[in-house]
mmCIF file of C-alpha atoms and ligand atoms in Angstrom:
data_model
loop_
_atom_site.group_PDB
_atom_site.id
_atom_site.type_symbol
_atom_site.label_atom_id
_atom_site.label_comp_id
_atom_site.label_asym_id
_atom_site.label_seq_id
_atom_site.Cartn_x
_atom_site.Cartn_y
_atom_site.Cartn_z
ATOM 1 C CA UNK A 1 -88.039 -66.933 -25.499
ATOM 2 C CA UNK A 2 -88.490 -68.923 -22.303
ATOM 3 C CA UNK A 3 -87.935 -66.869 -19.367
ATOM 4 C CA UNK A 4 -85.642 -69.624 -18.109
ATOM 5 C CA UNK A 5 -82.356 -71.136 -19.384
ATOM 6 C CA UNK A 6 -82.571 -74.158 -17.128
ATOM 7 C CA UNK A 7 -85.589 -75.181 -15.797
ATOM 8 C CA UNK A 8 -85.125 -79.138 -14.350
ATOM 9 C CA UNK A 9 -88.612 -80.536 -12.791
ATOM 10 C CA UNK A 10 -87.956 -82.953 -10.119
ATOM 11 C CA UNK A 11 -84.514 -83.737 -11.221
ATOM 12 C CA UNK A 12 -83.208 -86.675 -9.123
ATOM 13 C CA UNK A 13 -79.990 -88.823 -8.930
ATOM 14 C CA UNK A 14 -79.448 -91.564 -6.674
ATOM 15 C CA UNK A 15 -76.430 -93.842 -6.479
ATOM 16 C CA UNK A 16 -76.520 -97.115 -3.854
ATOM 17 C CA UNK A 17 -77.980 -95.631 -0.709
ATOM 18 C CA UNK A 18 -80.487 -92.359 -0.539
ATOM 19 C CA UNK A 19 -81.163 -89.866 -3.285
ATOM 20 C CA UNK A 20 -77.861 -87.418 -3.573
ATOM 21 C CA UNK A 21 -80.343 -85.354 -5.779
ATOM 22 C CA UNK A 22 -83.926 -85.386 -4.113
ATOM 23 C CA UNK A 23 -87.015 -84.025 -6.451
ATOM 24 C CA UNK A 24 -85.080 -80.694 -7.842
ATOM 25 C CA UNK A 25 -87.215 -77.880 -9.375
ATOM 26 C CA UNK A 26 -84.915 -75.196 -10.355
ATOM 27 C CA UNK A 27 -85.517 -72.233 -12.415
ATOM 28 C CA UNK A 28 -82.496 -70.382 -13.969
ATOM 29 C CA UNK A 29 -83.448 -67.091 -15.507
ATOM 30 C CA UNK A 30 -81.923 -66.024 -18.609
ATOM 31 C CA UNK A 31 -79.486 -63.494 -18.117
ATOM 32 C CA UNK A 32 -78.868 -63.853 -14.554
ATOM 33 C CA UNK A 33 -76.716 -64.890 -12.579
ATOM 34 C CA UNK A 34 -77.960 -67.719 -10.455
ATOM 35 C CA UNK A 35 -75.820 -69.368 -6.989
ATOM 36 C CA UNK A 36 -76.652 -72.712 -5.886
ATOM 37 C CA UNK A 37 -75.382 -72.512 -2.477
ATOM 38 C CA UNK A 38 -75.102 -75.244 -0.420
ATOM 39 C CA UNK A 39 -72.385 -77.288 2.289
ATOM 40 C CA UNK A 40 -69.809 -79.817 1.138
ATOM 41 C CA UNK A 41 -71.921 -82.968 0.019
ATOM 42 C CA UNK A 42 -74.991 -81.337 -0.944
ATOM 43 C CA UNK A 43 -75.720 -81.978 -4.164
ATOM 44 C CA UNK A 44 -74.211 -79.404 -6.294
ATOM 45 C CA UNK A 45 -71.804 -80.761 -8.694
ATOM 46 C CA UNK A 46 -74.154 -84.065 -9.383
ATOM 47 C CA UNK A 47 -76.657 -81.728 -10.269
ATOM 48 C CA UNK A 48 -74.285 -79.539 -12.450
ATOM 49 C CA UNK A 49 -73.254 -83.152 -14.108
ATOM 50 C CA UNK A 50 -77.046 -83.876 -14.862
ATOM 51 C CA UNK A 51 -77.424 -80.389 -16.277
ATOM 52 C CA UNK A 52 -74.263 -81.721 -18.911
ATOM 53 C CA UNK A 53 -74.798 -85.331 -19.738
ATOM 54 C CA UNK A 54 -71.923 -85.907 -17.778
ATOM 55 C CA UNK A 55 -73.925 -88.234 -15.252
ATOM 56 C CA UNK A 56 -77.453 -89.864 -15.821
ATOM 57 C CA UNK A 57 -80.796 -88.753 -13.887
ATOM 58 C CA UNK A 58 -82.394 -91.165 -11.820
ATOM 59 C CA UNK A 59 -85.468 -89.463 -12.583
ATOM 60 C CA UNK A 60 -87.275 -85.621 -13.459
ATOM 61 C CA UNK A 61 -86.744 -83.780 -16.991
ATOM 62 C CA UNK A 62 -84.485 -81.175 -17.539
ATOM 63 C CA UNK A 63 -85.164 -77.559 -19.775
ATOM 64 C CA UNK A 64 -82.398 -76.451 -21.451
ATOM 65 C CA UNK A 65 -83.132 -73.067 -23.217
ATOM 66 C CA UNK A 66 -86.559 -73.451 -23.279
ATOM 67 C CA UNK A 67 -86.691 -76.558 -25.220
ATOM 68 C CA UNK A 68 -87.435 -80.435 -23.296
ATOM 69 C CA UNK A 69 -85.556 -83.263 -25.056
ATOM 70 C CA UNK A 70 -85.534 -86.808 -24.110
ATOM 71 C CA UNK A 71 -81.799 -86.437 -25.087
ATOM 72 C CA UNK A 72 -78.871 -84.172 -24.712
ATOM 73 C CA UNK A 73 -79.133 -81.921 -27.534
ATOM 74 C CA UNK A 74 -75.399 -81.758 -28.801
ATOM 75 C CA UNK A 75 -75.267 -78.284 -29.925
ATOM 76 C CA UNK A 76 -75.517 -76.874 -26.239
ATOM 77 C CA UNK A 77 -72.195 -77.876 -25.846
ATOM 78 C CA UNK A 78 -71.494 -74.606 -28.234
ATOM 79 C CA UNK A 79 -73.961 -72.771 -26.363
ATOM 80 C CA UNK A 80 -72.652 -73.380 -22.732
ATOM 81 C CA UNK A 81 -68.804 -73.216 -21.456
ATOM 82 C CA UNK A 82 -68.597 -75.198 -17.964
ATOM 83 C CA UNK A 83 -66.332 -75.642 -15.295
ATOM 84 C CA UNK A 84 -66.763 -78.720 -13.067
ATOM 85 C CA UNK A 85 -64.715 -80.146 -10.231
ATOM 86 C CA UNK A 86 -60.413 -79.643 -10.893
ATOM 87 C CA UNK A 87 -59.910 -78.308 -14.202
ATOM 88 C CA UNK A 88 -57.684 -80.445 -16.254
ATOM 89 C CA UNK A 89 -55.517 -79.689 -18.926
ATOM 90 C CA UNK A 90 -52.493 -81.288 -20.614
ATOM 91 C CA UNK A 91 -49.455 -80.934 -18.370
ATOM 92 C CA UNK A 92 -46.970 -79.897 -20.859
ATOM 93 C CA UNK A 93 -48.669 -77.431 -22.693
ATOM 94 C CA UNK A 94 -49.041 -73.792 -22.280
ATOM 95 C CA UNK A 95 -51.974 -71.714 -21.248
ATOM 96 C CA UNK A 96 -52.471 -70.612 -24.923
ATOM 97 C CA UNK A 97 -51.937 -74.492 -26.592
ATOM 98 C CA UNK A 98 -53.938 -75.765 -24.140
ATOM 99 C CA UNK A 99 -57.025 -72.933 -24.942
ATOM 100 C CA UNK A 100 -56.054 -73.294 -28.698
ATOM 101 C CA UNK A 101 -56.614 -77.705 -28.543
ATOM 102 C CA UNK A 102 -59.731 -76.674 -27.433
ATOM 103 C CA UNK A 103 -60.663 -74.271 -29.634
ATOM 104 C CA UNK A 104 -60.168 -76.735 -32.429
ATOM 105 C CA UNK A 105 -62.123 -79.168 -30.824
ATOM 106 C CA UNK A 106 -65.167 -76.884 -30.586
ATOM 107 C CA UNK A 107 -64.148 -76.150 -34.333
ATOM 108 C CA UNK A 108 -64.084 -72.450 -33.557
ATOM 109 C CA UNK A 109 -60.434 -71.763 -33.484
ATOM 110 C CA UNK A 110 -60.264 -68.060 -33.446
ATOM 111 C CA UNK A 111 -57.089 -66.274 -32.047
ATOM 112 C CA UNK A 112 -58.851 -62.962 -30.612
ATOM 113 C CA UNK A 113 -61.210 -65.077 -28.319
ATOM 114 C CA UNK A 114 -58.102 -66.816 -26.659
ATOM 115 C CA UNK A 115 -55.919 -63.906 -26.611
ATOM 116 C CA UNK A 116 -59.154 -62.420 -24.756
ATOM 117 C CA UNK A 117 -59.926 -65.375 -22.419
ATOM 118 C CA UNK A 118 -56.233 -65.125 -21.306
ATOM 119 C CA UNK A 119 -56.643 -61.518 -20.750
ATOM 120 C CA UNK A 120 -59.623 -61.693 -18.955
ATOM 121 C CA UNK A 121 -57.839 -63.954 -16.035
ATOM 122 C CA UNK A 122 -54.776 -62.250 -15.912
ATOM 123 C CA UNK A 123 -52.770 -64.704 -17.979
ATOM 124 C CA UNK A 124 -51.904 -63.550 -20.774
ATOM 125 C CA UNK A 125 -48.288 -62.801 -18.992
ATOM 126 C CA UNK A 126 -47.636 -66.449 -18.154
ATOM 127 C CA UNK A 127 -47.308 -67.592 -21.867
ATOM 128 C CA UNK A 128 -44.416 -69.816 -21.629
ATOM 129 C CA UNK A 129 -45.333 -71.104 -18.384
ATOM 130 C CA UNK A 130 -46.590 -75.168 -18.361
ATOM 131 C CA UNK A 131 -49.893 -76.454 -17.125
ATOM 132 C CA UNK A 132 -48.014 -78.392 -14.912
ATOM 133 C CA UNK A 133 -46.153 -75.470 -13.187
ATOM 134 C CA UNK A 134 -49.429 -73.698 -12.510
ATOM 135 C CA UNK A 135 -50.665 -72.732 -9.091
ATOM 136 C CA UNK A 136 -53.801 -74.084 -7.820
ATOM 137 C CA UNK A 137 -55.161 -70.261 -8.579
ATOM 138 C CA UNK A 138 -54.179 -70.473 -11.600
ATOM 139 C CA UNK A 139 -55.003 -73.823 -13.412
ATOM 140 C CA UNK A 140 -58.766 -72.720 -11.705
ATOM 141 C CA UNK A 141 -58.377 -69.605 -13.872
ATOM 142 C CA UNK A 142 -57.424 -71.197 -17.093
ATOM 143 C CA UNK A 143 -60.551 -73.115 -16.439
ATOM 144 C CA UNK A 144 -62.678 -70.273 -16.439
ATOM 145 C CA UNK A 145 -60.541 -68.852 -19.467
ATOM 146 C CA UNK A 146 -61.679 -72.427 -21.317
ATOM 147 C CA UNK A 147 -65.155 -71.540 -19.949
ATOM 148 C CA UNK A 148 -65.961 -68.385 -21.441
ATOM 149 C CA UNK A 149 -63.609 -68.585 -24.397
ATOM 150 C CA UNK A 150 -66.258 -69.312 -27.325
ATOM 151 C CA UNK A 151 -68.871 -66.782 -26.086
ATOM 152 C CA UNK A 152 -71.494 -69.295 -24.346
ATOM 153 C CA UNK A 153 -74.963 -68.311 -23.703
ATOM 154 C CA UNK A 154 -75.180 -70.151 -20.689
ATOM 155 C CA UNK A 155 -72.569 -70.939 -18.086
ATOM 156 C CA UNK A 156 -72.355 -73.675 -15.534
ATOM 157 C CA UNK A 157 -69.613 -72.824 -12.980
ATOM 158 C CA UNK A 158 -69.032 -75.228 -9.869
ATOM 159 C CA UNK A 159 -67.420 -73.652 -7.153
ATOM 160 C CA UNK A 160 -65.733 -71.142 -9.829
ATOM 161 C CA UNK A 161 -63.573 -69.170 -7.135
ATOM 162 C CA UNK A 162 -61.815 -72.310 -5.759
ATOM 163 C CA UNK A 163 -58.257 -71.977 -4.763
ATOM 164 C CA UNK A 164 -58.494 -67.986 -5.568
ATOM 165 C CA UNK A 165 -57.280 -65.568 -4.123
ATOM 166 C CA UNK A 166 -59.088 -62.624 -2.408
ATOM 167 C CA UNK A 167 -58.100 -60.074 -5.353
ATOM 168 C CA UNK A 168 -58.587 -63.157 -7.902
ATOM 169 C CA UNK A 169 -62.287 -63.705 -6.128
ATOM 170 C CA UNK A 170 -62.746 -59.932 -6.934
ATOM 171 C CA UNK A 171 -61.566 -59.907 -10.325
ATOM 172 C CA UNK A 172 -63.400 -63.234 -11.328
ATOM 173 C CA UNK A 173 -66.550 -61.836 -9.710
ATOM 174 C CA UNK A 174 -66.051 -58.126 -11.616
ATOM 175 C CA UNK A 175 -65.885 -60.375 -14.966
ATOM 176 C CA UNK A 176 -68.707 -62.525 -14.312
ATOM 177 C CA UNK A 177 -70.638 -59.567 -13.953
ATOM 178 C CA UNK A 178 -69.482 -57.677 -16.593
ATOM 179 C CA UNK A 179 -70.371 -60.881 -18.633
ATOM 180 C CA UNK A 180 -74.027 -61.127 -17.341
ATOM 181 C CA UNK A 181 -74.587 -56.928 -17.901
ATOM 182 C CA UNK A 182 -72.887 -56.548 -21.122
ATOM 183 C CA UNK A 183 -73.583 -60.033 -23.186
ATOM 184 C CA UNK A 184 -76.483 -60.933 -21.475
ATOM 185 C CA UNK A 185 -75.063 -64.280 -20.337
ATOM 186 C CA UNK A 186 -76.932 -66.688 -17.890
ATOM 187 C CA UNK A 187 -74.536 -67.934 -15.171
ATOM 188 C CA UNK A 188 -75.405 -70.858 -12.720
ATOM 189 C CA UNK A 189 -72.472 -71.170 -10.820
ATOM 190 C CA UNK A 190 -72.367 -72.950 -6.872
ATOM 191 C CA UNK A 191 -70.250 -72.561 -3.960
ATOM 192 C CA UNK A 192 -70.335 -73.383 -0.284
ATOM 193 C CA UNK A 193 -69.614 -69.942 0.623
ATOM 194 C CA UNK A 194 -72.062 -66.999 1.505
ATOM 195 C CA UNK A 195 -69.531 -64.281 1.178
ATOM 196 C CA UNK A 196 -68.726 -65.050 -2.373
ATOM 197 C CA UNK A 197 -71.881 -64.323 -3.747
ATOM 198 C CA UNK A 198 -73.364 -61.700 -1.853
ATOM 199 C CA UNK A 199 -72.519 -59.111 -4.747
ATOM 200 C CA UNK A 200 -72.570 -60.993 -7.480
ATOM 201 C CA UNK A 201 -75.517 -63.554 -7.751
ATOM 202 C CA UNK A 202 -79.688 -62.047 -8.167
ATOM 203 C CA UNK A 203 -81.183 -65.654 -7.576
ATOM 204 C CA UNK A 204 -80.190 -67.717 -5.143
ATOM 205 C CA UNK A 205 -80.905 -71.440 -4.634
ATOM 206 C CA UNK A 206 -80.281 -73.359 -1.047
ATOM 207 C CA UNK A 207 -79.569 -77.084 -1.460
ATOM 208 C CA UNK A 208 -79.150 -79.240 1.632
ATOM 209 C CA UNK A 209 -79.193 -83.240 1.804
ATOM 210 C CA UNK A 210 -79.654 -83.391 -2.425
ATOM 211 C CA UNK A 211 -82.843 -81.116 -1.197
ATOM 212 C CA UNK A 212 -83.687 -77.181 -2.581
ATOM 213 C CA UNK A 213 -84.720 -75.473 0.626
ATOM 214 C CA UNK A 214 -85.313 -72.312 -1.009
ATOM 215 C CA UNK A 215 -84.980 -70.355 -4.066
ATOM 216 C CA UNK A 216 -85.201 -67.190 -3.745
ATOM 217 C CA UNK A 217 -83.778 -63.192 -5.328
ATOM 218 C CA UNK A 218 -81.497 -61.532 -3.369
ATOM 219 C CA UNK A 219 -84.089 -58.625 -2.380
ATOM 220 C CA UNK A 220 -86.064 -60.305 -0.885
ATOM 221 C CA UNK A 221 -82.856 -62.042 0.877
ATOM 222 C CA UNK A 222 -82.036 -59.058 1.934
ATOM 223 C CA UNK A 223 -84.726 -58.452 4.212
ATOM 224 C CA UNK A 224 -83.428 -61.374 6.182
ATOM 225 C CA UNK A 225 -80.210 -58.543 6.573
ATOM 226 C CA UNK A 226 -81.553 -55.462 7.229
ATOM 227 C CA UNK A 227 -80.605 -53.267 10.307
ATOM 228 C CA UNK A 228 -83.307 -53.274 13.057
ATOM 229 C CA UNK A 229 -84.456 -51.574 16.255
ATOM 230 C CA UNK A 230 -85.172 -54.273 19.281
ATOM 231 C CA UNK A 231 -87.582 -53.453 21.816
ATOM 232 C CA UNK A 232 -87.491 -55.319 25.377
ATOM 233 C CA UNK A 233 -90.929 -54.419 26.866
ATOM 234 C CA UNK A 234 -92.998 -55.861 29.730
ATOM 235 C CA UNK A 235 -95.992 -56.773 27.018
ATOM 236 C CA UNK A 236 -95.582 -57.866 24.101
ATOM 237 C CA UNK A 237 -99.160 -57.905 22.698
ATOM 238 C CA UNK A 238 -100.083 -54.149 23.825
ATOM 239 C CA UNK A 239 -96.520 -52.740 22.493
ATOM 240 C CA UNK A 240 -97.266 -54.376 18.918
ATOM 241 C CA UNK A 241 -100.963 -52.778 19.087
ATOM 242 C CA UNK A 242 -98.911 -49.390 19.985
ATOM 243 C CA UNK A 243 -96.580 -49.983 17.224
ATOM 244 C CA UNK A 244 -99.569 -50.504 14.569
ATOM 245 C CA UNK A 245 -102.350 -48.025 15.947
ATOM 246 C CA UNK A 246 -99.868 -45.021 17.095
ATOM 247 C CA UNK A 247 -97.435 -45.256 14.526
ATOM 248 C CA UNK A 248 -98.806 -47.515 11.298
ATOM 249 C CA UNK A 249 -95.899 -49.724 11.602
ATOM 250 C CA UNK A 250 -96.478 -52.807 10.501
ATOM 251 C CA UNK A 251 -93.089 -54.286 9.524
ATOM 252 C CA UNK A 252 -92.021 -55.963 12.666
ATOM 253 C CA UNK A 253 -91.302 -59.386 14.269
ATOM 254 C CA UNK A 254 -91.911 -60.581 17.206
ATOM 255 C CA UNK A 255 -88.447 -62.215 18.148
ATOM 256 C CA UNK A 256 -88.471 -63.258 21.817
ATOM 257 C CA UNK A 257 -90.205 -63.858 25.417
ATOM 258 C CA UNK A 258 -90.559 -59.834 25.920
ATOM 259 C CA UNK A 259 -88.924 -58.704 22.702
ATOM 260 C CA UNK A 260 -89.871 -57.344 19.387
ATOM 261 C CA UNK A 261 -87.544 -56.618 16.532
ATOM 262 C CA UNK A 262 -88.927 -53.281 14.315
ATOM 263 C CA UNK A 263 -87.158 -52.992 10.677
ATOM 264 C CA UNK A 264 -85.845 -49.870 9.165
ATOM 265 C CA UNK A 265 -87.277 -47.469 12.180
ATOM 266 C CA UNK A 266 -83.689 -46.258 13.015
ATOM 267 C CA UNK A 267 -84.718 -42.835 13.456
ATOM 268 C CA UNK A 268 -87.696 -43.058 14.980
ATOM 269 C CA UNK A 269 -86.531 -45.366 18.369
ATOM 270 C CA UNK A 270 -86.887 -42.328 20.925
ATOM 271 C CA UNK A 271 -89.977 -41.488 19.612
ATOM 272 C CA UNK A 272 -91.115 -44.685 19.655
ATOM 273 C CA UNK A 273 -89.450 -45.221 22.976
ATOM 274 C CA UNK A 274 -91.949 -42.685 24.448
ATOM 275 C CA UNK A 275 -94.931 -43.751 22.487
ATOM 276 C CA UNK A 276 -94.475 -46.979 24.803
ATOM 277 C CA UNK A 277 -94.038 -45.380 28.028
ATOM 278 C CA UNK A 278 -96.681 -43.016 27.657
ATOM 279 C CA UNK A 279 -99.087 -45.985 27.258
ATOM 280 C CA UNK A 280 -97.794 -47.743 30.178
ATOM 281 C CA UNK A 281 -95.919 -50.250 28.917
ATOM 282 C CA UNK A 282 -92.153 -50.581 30.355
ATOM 283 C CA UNK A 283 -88.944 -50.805 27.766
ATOM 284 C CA UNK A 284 -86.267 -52.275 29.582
ATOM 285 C CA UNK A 285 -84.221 -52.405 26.678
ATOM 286 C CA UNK A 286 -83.491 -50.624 23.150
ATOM 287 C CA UNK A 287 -80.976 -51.855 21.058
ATOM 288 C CA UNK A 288 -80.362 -51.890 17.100
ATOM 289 C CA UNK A 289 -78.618 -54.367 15.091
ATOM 290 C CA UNK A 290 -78.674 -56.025 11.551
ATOM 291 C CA UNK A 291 -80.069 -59.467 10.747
ATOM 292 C CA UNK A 292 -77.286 -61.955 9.315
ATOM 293 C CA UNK A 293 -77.649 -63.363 6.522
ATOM 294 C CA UNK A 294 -74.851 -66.576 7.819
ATOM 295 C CA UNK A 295 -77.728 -66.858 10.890
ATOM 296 C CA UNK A 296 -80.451 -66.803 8.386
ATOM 297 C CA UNK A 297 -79.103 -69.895 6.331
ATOM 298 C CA UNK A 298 -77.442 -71.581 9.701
ATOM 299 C CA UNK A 299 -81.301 -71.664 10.257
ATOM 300 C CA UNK A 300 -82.276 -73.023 6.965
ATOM 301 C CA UNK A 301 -80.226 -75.843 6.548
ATOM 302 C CA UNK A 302 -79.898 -76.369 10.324
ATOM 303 C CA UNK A 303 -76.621 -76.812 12.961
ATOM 304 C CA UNK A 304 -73.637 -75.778 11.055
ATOM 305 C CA UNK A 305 -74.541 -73.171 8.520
ATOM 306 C CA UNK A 306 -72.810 -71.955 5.502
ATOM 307 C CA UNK A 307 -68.845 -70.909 5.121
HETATM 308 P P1 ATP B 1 -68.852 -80.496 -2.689
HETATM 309 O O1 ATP B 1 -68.966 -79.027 -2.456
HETATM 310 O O2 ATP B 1 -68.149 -81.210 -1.579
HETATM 311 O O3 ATP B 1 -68.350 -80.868 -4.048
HETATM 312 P P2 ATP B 1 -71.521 -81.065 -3.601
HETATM 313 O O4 ATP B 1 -72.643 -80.286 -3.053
HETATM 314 O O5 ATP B 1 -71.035 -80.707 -4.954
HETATM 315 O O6 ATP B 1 -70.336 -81.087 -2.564
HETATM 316 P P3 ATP B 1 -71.797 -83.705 -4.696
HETATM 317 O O7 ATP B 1 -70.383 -83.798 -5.127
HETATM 318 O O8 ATP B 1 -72.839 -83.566 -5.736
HETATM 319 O O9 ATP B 1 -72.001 -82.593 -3.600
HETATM 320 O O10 ATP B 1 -72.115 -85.025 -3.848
HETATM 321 C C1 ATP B 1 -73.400 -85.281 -3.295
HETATM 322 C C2 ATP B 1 -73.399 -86.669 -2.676
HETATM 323 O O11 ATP B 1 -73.325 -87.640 -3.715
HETATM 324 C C3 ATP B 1 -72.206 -86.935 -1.760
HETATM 325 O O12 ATP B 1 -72.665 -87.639 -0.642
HETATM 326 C C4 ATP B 1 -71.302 -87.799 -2.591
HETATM 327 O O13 ATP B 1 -70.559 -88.662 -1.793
HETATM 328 C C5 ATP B 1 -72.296 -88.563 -3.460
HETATM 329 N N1 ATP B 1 -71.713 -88.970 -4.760
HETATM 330 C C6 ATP B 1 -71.243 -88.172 -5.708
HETATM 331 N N2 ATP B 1 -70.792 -88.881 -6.764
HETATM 332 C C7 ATP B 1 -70.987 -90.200 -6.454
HETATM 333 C C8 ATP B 1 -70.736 -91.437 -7.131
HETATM 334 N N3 ATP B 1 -70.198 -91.461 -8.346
HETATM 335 N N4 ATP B 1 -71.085 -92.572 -6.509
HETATM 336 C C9 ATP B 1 -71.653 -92.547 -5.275
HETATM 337 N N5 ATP B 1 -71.917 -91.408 -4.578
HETATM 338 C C10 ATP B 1 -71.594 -90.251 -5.156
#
């Protein structure tokens, strides 16, 4: 099998003015979970749409399970469950109607797999309750309940903890990766806020202006987090040749006029400390911190950042 679930090579949409979606090379792996994270405006749900048939490319091909087709292949609308935009439903119904028209639809009307999806968002005690007198929270979780209702391999989740909750964000998150670890499902899901993902998604794109900026796995996004040990010194140049020849350290930035930032050396800073004096150079300052990963992506997509 393909190692990716959705691959899209230079995917682009444009409306009137400038490209919304600008020349997007994704790469979903299977059985991951995957965040497109980007600000208000940035491209996400027109590319989610393109990924569904639900809105035309200007241009690029799309990779759906490993297989390019001119056209939409029909049957991946039984192998992905989606959740785009406000979920809507029909106002008069119940949670479990509602679920069970759709069931039919699919042809696949099985009661377990309802009974479960309702479970599985926490409303299975709001039977009688209408659509209509749903909270926000809610009518986003019966959209995830359609979602993941008939077992897709793949699923395409925009901005899937709007309108939850703090405990809802935590139980949604829990499920989605119980989903991923236990049925092997491939989730592509987007959101404008960093917090939300931080434990949940391996892969990580970063779309600004219809633009990908970066895609990257959260490892290696890590390192743009980790805690640090800054060192003000009067040379810059001879305390990096101290750092390297006296101690073998080579993972370290140079981060200012006079300062250099030395990762995961915690431990060692007095030793260090000495190491400098002892050659001659002057610390005027030690100090230990932890990268942000909000600064990291203010930088990337420049001025206001991310949520
Ligand atoms: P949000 O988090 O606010 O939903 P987003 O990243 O999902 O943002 P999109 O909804 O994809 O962004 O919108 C990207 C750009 O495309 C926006 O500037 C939007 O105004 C524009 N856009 C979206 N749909 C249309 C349309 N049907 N006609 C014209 N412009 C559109």
């Amino acid at each position: 099998m393909n190692q990716y679930v959705i691959e899209t090579e230079n995917l682009t949409k444009k409306y009137d003015g400038p490209a919304v979606v600008d020349g997007l090379n994704l790469h979903v792996p299977a059985g991951k979970i995957y965040a497109l994270l980007g600000r208000n405006g940035a491209g996400k749900t027109t590319t989610m749409k393109m990924l569904l048939n639900l809105v035309r490319p200007t241009g690029g091909r799309i990779t759906l399970f490993g297989e390019a087709s001119a056209a939409f292949d029909k049957k991946n609308y039984y192998r992905i469950g989606s959740l785009i935009e406000t979920p809507s439903f029909y106002e008069n119904l119940t949670a479990w109607e509602n679920l069970e028209i759709l069931a039919r639809l699919r042809g696949r009307h099985r009661r377990d797999e309802i009974e479960h999806a309702l479970t599985a968002f926490n409303l299975d005690r709001e039977k009688k309750k209408r659509f209509r007198d749903y909270s926000l929270g809610m009518k986003q979780r019966l959209g995830l309940a359609a979602a993941i209702m008939h077992e897709p391999e793949l699923l395409i989740l925009d901005e899937p903890m709007n309108g939850l909750d703090p405990v809802g964000i935590h139980e949604v998150r829990s499920y989605l990766l119980q989903l991923c670890r236990e049925k092997g499902t491939t989730i592509f899901l987007s959101t404008h806020i960093l917090s939300e993902i931080e434990q949940l998604a391996e892969v990580i794109g970063v779309m600004d202006q219809g633009r990908l900026l970066e895609e990257t796995g959260l490892q290696e996004l890590y390192r743009h987090n980790r805690r640090y040990v800054e060192f003000e010194v009067s040379d810059v140049r001879r305390a990096s040749l101290v750092f390297e020849r006296l101690f073998g350290i080579s993972d370290y930035a140079v981060t200012g006029n006079g300062t250099l930032r030395l990762y995961e050396q915690l431990q060692r800073r007095a030793e260090i400390n000495r190491g400098l004096l002892t050659e001659g150079i002057t610390v005027s300052g030690v100090s230990v911190g932890a990268g942000k990963l909000e600064d990291y992506f203010t930088k990337l997509v420049g001025g206001e950042g991310i949520g």
